[in-house]
């Protein structure tokens, strides 16, 4: 282990510290995830300085003897009822400085913080079969979920989504909005959000989140504050119930690639093709309102066979895999 590496907690992140963090993440991403666009500096700065939904963040920067940034670690500590046990780790070490103990130093600081915050479960994401996975396994992390990442190239899939979006679903209508949900739909949207609580999470100690109108508004505000755009399309039943919805994020720093957020159908309304309908309608909306978007990235748990079938029907194709890993934080 190199004695020349110094780990510093970041209390109030400066522009210089955000730039150092960004430098490490760009180098790490290029090495471990070739072809995946790294975050822009302004995205990293927002991540480090803007509040997240129902959580707070701790951050550490590792520097060498010459002051050059060599590693970073971020810890998201969830505060919602039902997730007070949970924390999420992001850890990067610049490729040229790996296997010198930097990652271990950062992880030691993170685990100590988890103990202070009374967190029993620490989760992290890493490329399947990559260096992050082997690093974690040597330190007690175990794989609890495998995610298949898929990409839809919109210009290659025009006719299929348009046909699916135009299909009739008697008793249901489509509504859409940008940013914060309209007040008259807020309670129904919150109720539909609760449908995500039965999403496959493998063996992860994920907990359960309860949604209400204030929480869905707060989520939209967090996204707006960091400069991104959130699009939603929902299927509403004739009785006023929101039966299902899908969300797309347009990142400020990567305007050509949209990120799929939640897609869910309320249990009582499943079996009617609503998931495919709302996602196809979202593709149609993107082509009409955001023609600069050329692809959508999504991910599916391996055992979420229904949503995988929906995405395949739309034209999504697999292009990489990641694992979610959990460390059961030792007590005492």
CSV table of C-alpha atoms in Angstrom, one decimal:
chain,number,residue,atom,x,y,z
A,1,UNK,CA,0.0,0.0,0.0
A,2,UNK,CA,1.4,3.4,-1.0
A,3,UNK,CA,2.0,5.6,2.0
A,4,UNK,CA,2.1,8.6,-0.3
A,5,UNK,CA,-1.7,8.6,-1.0
A,6,UNK,CA,-3.7,11.0,1.1
A,7,UNK,CA,-7.5,10.6,1.5
A,8,UNK,CA,-9.4,13.8,2.2
A,9,UNK,CA,-13.1,14.1,3.1
A,10,UNK,CA,-14.8,16.8,1.0
A,11,UNK,CA,-17.0,19.0,3.2
A,12,UNK,CA,-18.0,21.8,0.8
A,13,UNK,CA,-17.0,20.8,-2.7
A,14,UNK,CA,-15.2,23.6,-4.6
A,15,UNK,CA,-14.9,23.9,-8.3
A,16,UNK,CA,-11.3,22.7,-8.1
A,17,UNK,CA,-12.3,19.6,-6.2
A,18,UNK,CA,-15.1,18.9,-8.6
A,19,UNK,CA,-12.6,19.2,-11.5
A,20,UNK,CA,-10.3,16.7,-9.7
A,21,UNK,CA,-13.1,14.3,-9.2
A,22,UNK,CA,-14.1,14.6,-12.8
A,23,UNK,CA,-10.6,13.9,-14.0
A,24,UNK,CA,-10.5,10.6,-12.1
A,25,UNK,CA,-14.0,9.5,-13.2
A,26,UNK,CA,-13.3,10.2,-16.9
A,27,UNK,CA,-10.1,8.1,-16.8
A,28,UNK,CA,-11.8,5.3,-14.9
A,29,UNK,CA,-14.8,5.2,-17.2
A,30,UNK,CA,-12.7,5.2,-20.4
A,31,UNK,CA,-10.7,2.3,-19.1
A,32,UNK,CA,-13.5,0.1,-17.6
A,33,UNK,CA,-16.5,1.1,-19.8
A,34,UNK,CA,-15.2,1.8,-23.3
A,35,UNK,CA,-17.9,3.4,-25.4
A,36,UNK,CA,-19.9,4.7,-22.4
A,37,UNK,CA,-19.9,8.5,-22.4
A,38,UNK,CA,-18.2,9.9,-19.3
A,39,UNK,CA,-20.1,12.5,-17.3
A,40,UNK,CA,-19.5,16.1,-18.1
A,41,UNK,CA,-17.8,18.3,-15.5
A,42,UNK,CA,-21.0,20.3,-14.8
A,43,UNK,CA,-22.8,17.0,-14.2
A,44,UNK,CA,-20.2,15.9,-11.7
A,45,UNK,CA,-20.3,19.3,-10.0
A,46,UNK,CA,-24.0,19.1,-9.7
A,47,UNK,CA,-23.8,15.6,-8.3
A,48,UNK,CA,-21.4,16.7,-5.6
A,49,UNK,CA,-23.1,19.9,-4.6
A,50,UNK,CA,-26.8,19.6,-5.3
A,51,UNK,CA,-29.2,17.7,-2.9
A,52,UNK,CA,-30.3,14.3,-3.9
A,53,UNK,CA,-33.8,12.8,-3.2
A,54,UNK,CA,-34.3,11.5,0.3
A,55,UNK,CA,-30.6,11.1,1.0
A,56,UNK,CA,-27.4,12.9,1.8
A,57,UNK,CA,-23.9,12.5,0.4
A,58,UNK,CA,-20.4,12.0,1.8
A,59,UNK,CA,-17.4,12.3,-0.6
A,60,UNK,CA,-13.6,11.6,-0.4
A,61,UNK,CA,-10.7,12.6,-2.7
A,62,UNK,CA,-7.5,10.6,-2.8
A,63,UNK,CA,-4.4,12.5,-4.0
A,64,UNK,CA,-0.8,11.4,-4.5
A,65,UNK,CA,2.3,13.0,-3.0
A,66,UNK,CA,2.4,15.5,-5.9
A,67,UNK,CA,-1.2,16.5,-5.3
A,68,UNK,CA,-2.5,14.7,-8.4
A,69,UNK,CA,-6.0,13.2,-7.9
A,70,UNK,CA,-5.8,9.4,-8.0
A,71,UNK,CA,-9.1,8.2,-6.6
A,72,UNK,CA,-12.6,9.3,-5.4
A,73,UNK,CA,-15.4,7.7,-3.4
A,74,UNK,CA,-18.9,8.9,-2.9
A,75,UNK,CA,-21.4,7.5,-0.4
A,76,UNK,CA,-25.1,8.2,-0.8
A,77,UNK,CA,-26.9,7.6,2.5
A,78,UNK,CA,-30.6,7.0,2.1
A,79,UNK,CA,-33.0,8.7,4.6
A,80,UNK,CA,-36.4,7.5,3.5
A,81,UNK,CA,-38.4,5.4,6.0
A,82,UNK,CA,-37.8,1.8,4.9
A,83,UNK,CA,-34.3,2.5,3.7
A,84,UNK,CA,-32.5,3.8,6.8
A,85,UNK,CA,-30.2,0.8,6.7
A,86,UNK,CA,-28.9,1.4,3.2
A,87,UNK,CA,-26.0,3.3,1.6
A,88,UNK,CA,-24.7,3.3,-2.0
A,89,UNK,CA,-21.1,3.5,-3.0
A,90,UNK,CA,-19.4,5.1,-6.1
A,91,UNK,CA,-15.6,4.4,-6.2
A,92,UNK,CA,-13.1,5.2,-8.9
A,93,UNK,CA,-9.4,4.9,-9.0
A,94,UNK,CA,-7.4,6.2,-12.0
A,95,UNK,CA,-6.1,3.2,-14.0
A,96,UNK,CA,-2.4,4.3,-13.7
A,97,UNK,CA,-2.7,4.2,-9.9
A,98,UNK,CA,-4.5,0.9,-9.3
A,99,UNK,CA,-3.2,-2.0,-7.2
A,100,UNK,CA,-1.3,0.4,-5.0
A,101,UNK,CA,-3.9,0.5,-2.1
A,102,UNK,CA,-5.8,3.6,-3.1
A,103,UNK,CA,-9.1,1.8,-3.5
A,104,UNK,CA,-8.6,0.1,-0.1
A,105,UNK,CA,-7.9,3.4,1.6
A,106,UNK,CA,-11.1,4.9,0.2
A,107,UNK,CA,-13.2,1.9,1.0
A,108,UNK,CA,-11.9,1.9,4.6
A,109,UNK,CA,-13.2,5.5,5.0
A,110,UNK,CA,-16.5,4.5,3.4
A,111,UNK,CA,-17.1,1.5,5.7
A,112,UNK,CA,-16.2,3.6,8.8
A,113,UNK,CA,-18.8,6.2,7.7
A,114,UNK,CA,-21.4,3.4,7.2
A,115,UNK,CA,-20.8,2.3,10.8
A,116,UNK,CA,-21.2,5.9,12.0
A,117,UNK,CA,-24.4,6.3,10.0
A,118,UNK,CA,-25.7,2.9,11.3
A,119,UNK,CA,-25.9,1.4,7.8
A,120,UNK,CA,-25.9,-2.4,7.6
A,121,UNK,CA,-25.9,-2.7,3.8
A,122,UNK,CA,-23.6,-1.0,1.3
A,123,UNK,CA,-24.4,-1.5,-2.4
A,124,UNK,CA,-22.2,-0.7,-5.5
A,125,UNK,CA,-22.4,-1.2,-9.2
A,126,UNK,CA,-19.6,-2.5,-11.4
A,127,UNK,CA,-19.1,-3.8,-14.9
A,128,UNK,CA,-19.7,-7.6,-15.1
A,129,UNK,CA,-16.3,-9.3,-15.1
A,130,UNK,CA,-14.4,-6.0,-14.8
A,131,UNK,CA,-11.8,-4.8,-12.3
A,132,UNK,CA,-14.5,-3.3,-10.0
A,133,UNK,CA,-16.1,-6.7,-9.6
A,134,UNK,CA,-12.9,-8.4,-8.6
A,135,UNK,CA,-11.9,-5.6,-6.3
A,136,UNK,CA,-15.2,-5.8,-4.5
A,137,UNK,CA,-15.2,-9.6,-4.2
A,138,UNK,CA,-11.8,-9.6,-2.6
A,139,UNK,CA,-13.2,-7.2,0.0
A,140,UNK,CA,-16.4,-9.1,0.9
A,141,UNK,CA,-18.9,-7.7,-1.6
A,142,UNK,CA,-21.2,-10.3,-3.1
A,143,UNK,CA,-23.2,-10.1,-6.3
A,144,UNK,CA,-26.9,-9.7,-5.5
A,145,UNK,CA,-28.3,-8.6,-9.0
A,146,UNK,CA,-27.2,-8.7,-12.6
A,147,UNK,CA,-28.4,-6.0,-15.0
A,148,UNK,CA,-28.5,-6.3,-18.8
A,149,UNK,CA,-28.0,-2.8,-20.4
A,150,UNK,CA,-29.8,-2.3,-23.7
A,151,UNK,CA,-29.8,0.3,-26.3
A,152,UNK,CA,-32.5,1.5,-28.8
A,153,UNK,CA,-31.3,3.3,-31.9
A,154,UNK,CA,-34.3,5.4,-32.7
A,155,UNK,CA,-33.6,6.0,-36.4
A,156,UNK,CA,-33.6,2.2,-37.0
A,157,UNK,CA,-36.9,1.7,-35.2
A,158,UNK,CA,-39.4,4.1,-36.6
A,159,UNK,CA,-42.3,2.0,-37.7
A,160,UNK,CA,-42.6,-0.5,-34.9
A,161,UNK,CA,-42.9,1.9,-32.0
A,162,UNK,CA,-45.3,4.2,-34.0
A,163,UNK,CA,-47.6,1.2,-34.7
A,164,UNK,CA,-47.5,0.1,-31.1
A,165,UNK,CA,-48.2,3.7,-29.8
A,166,UNK,CA,-51.2,4.0,-32.1
A,167,UNK,CA,-52.8,0.7,-30.9
A,168,UNK,CA,-56.2,1.2,-29.1
A,169,UNK,CA,-56.5,0.3,-25.4
A,170,UNK,CA,-60.2,0.8,-24.5
A,171,UNK,CA,-60.8,2.3,-21.1
A,172,UNK,CA,-57.4,4.0,-21.1
A,173,UNK,CA,-55.9,7.3,-22.3
A,174,UNK,CA,-52.4,8.6,-22.5
A,175,UNK,CA,-51.2,11.8,-20.8
A,176,UNK,CA,-47.8,13.3,-20.8
A,177,UNK,CA,-45.8,16.1,-19.1
A,178,UNK,CA,-42.3,17.5,-18.7
A,179,UNK,CA,-40.8,18.0,-15.3
A,180,UNK,CA,-43.1,18.1,-12.3
A,181,UNK,CA,-46.4,16.1,-12.5
A,182,UNK,CA,-49.5,18.3,-12.9
A,183,UNK,CA,-51.3,18.9,-9.6
A,184,UNK,CA,-54.4,17.0,-10.7
A,185,UNK,CA,-52.4,13.9,-11.4
A,186,UNK,CA,-50.0,14.0,-8.5
A,187,UNK,CA,-51.8,11.7,-6.1
A,188,UNK,CA,-52.5,9.2,-8.8
A,189,UNK,CA,-48.9,9.3,-10.0
A,190,UNK,CA,-47.6,8.7,-6.5
A,191,UNK,CA,-49.9,5.7,-6.2
A,192,UNK,CA,-48.6,4.3,-9.4
A,193,UNK,CA,-45.0,4.9,-8.3
A,194,UNK,CA,-45.6,2.4,-5.5
A,195,UNK,CA,-45.9,-0.3,-8.2
A,196,UNK,CA,-42.1,-0.1,-8.5
A,197,UNK,CA,-41.7,-1.6,-5.1
A,198,UNK,CA,-42.3,-5.1,-6.6
A,199,UNK,CA,-39.5,-4.7,-9.1
A,200,UNK,CA,-36.9,-7.5,-9.1
A,201,UNK,CA,-34.0,-6.6,-6.8
A,202,UNK,CA,-32.4,-10.1,-6.5
A,203,UNK,CA,-30.9,-10.6,-3.1
A,204,UNK,CA,-30.3,-6.9,-2.4
A,205,UNK,CA,-31.3,-5.6,1.0
A,206,UNK,CA,-33.1,-2.7,-0.8
A,207,UNK,CA,-36.0,-1.9,1.5
A,208,UNK,CA,-39.2,-0.3,0.5
A,209,UNK,CA,-40.0,3.3,-0.4
A,210,UNK,CA,-43.5,4.8,0.0
A,211,UNK,CA,-44.4,7.5,-2.5
A,212,UNK,CA,-46.7,10.5,-2.0
A,213,UNK,CA,-47.4,13.6,-4.0
A,214,UNK,CA,-44.7,15.6,-2.2
A,215,UNK,CA,-42.1,13.0,-3.0
A,216,UNK,CA,-42.8,12.9,-6.7
A,217,UNK,CA,-42.6,16.7,-6.8
A,218,UNK,CA,-39.3,16.6,-4.9
A,219,UNK,CA,-37.9,14.0,-7.3
A,220,UNK,CA,-38.7,16.2,-10.3
A,221,UNK,CA,-37.1,19.2,-8.6
A,222,UNK,CA,-33.9,17.4,-7.9
A,223,UNK,CA,-33.6,16.5,-11.6
A,224,UNK,CA,-34.4,20.1,-12.7
A,225,UNK,CA,-31.9,21.6,-10.2
A,226,UNK,CA,-29.0,19.6,-11.8
A,227,UNK,CA,-30.0,20.8,-15.3
A,228,UNK,CA,-31.6,17.6,-16.7
A,229,UNK,CA,-35.0,17.2,-18.2
A,230,UNK,CA,-37.5,14.5,-17.2
A,231,UNK,CA,-40.3,13.4,-19.6
A,232,UNK,CA,-43.2,11.2,-18.4
A,233,UNK,CA,-46.0,9.5,-20.3
A,234,UNK,CA,-48.8,7.7,-18.3
A,235,UNK,CA,-51.8,5.5,-19.0
A,236,UNK,CA,-54.8,6.7,-17.1
A,237,UNK,CA,-57.9,4.5,-16.6
A,238,UNK,CA,-61.4,5.9,-17.1
A,239,UNK,CA,-61.9,5.8,-13.4
A,240,UNK,CA,-59.0,8.2,-12.8
A,241,UNK,CA,-56.5,5.6,-11.7
A,242,UNK,CA,-53.0,5.9,-13.2
A,243,UNK,CA,-52.5,2.4,-14.5
A,244,UNK,CA,-48.9,2.7,-15.7
A,245,UNK,CA,-46.2,5.2,-16.7
A,246,UNK,CA,-42.7,5.5,-18.2
A,247,UNK,CA,-40.0,8.2,-17.6
A,248,UNK,CA,-37.2,9.3,-19.7
A,249,UNK,CA,-34.3,11.5,-18.6
A,250,UNK,CA,-32.6,13.9,-21.1
A,251,UNK,CA,-29.1,14.6,-19.5
A,252,UNK,CA,-27.9,18.1,-20.0
A,253,UNK,CA,-24.4,16.9,-21.0
A,254,UNK,CA,-25.4,14.2,-23.5
A,255,UNK,CA,-28.4,15.5,-25.5
A,256,UNK,CA,-28.2,12.7,-28.0
A,257,UNK,CA,-28.6,9.8,-25.6
A,258,UNK,CA,-31.7,9.5,-23.4
A,259,UNK,CA,-31.7,7.5,-20.2
A,260,UNK,CA,-34.7,5.3,-19.3
A,261,UNK,CA,-35.9,5.9,-15.7
A,262,UNK,CA,-38.8,4.0,-14.2
A,263,UNK,CA,-41.4,2.1,-16.2
A,264,UNK,CA,-44.2,0.4,-14.2
A,265,UNK,CA,-47.7,-0.9,-14.5
A,266,UNK,CA,-49.9,-1.1,-11.5
A,267,UNK,CA,-50.7,-4.8,-10.6
A,268,UNK,CA,-54.4,-4.4,-11.1
A,269,UNK,CA,-53.9,-3.2,-14.7
A,270,UNK,CA,-51.3,-5.7,-15.8
A,271,UNK,CA,-51.9,-8.0,-18.8
A,272,UNK,CA,-53.2,-5.3,-21.1
A,273,UNK,CA,-50.0,-4.3,-22.9
A,274,UNK,CA,-49.8,-1.0,-21.1
A,275,UNK,CA,-46.1,-1.1,-20.5
A,276,UNK,CA,-45.4,-1.6,-24.2
A,277,UNK,CA,-47.9,1.1,-25.0
A,278,UNK,CA,-46.5,3.9,-22.8
A,279,UNK,CA,-42.9,3.1,-23.9
A,280,UNK,CA,-43.8,3.2,-27.6
A,281,UNK,CA,-45.7,6.5,-27.0
A,282,UNK,CA,-42.5,7.9,-25.4
A,283,UNK,CA,-40.5,6.9,-28.5
A,284,UNK,CA,-43.0,8.7,-30.7
A,285,UNK,CA,-42.8,11.8,-28.4
A,286,UNK,CA,-39.0,11.9,-28.5
A,287,UNK,CA,-39.0,11.8,-32.3
A,288,UNK,CA,-41.5,14.6,-32.5
A,289,UNK,CA,-40.2,16.9,-29.6
A,290,UNK,CA,-36.5,16.0,-29.3
A,291,UNK,CA,-35.3,14.9,-32.8
A,292,UNK,CA,-31.7,15.3,-31.6
A,293,UNK,CA,-32.1,12.3,-29.4
A,294,UNK,CA,-30.8,9.3,-31.4
A,295,UNK,CA,-30.7,6.5,-28.8
A,296,UNK,CA,-32.2,5.4,-25.5
A,297,UNK,CA,-30.3,3.4,-22.9
A,298,UNK,CA,-32.1,1.2,-20.4
A,299,UNK,CA,-31.3,-1.7,-18.1
A,300,UNK,CA,-33.2,-4.8,-16.9
A,301,UNK,CA,-32.7,-7.2,-14.1
A,302,UNK,CA,-31.9,-10.6,-15.5
A,303,UNK,CA,-35.0,-12.1,-14.0
A,304,UNK,CA,-37.4,-9.3,-15.1
A,305,UNK,CA,-38.4,-11.3,-18.1
A,306,UNK,CA,-41.6,-9.3,-18.8
A,307,UNK,CA,-39.9,-5.9,-19.1
A,308,UNK,CA,-37.1,-7.5,-21.1
A,309,UNK,CA,-39.7,-8.8,-23.6
A,310,UNK,CA,-41.3,-5.3,-23.7
A,311,UNK,CA,-37.9,-3.7,-24.5
A,312,UNK,CA,-37.0,-6.4,-27.1
A,313,UNK,CA,-40.4,-5.8,-28.9
A,314,UNK,CA,-39.5,-2.1,-29.1
A,315,UNK,CA,-36.1,-2.9,-30.7
A,316,UNK,CA,-33.8,-2.6,-27.7
A,317,UNK,CA,-30.7,-4.7,-28.0
A,318,UNK,CA,-28.2,-5.8,-25.3
A,319,UNK,CA,-24.8,-4.2,-25.3
A,320,UNK,CA,-23.2,-4.6,-21.9
A,321,UNK,CA,-23.8,-6.1,-18.4
A,322,UNK,CA,-23.3,-4.8,-14.9
A,323,UNK,CA,-23.6,-6.4,-11.5
A,324,UNK,CA,-24.9,-4.9,-8.3
A,325,UNK,CA,-22.9,-5.9,-5.3
A,326,UNK,CA,-23.6,-5.7,-1.6
A,327,UNK,CA,-21.3,-5.6,1.4
A,328,UNK,CA,-22.9,-6.5,4.7
A,329,UNK,CA,-21.2,-3.9,6.9
A,330,UNK,CA,-19.7,-5.4,10.0
A,331,UNK,CA,-20.9,-3.9,13.3
A,332,UNK,CA,-18.9,-3.0,16.3
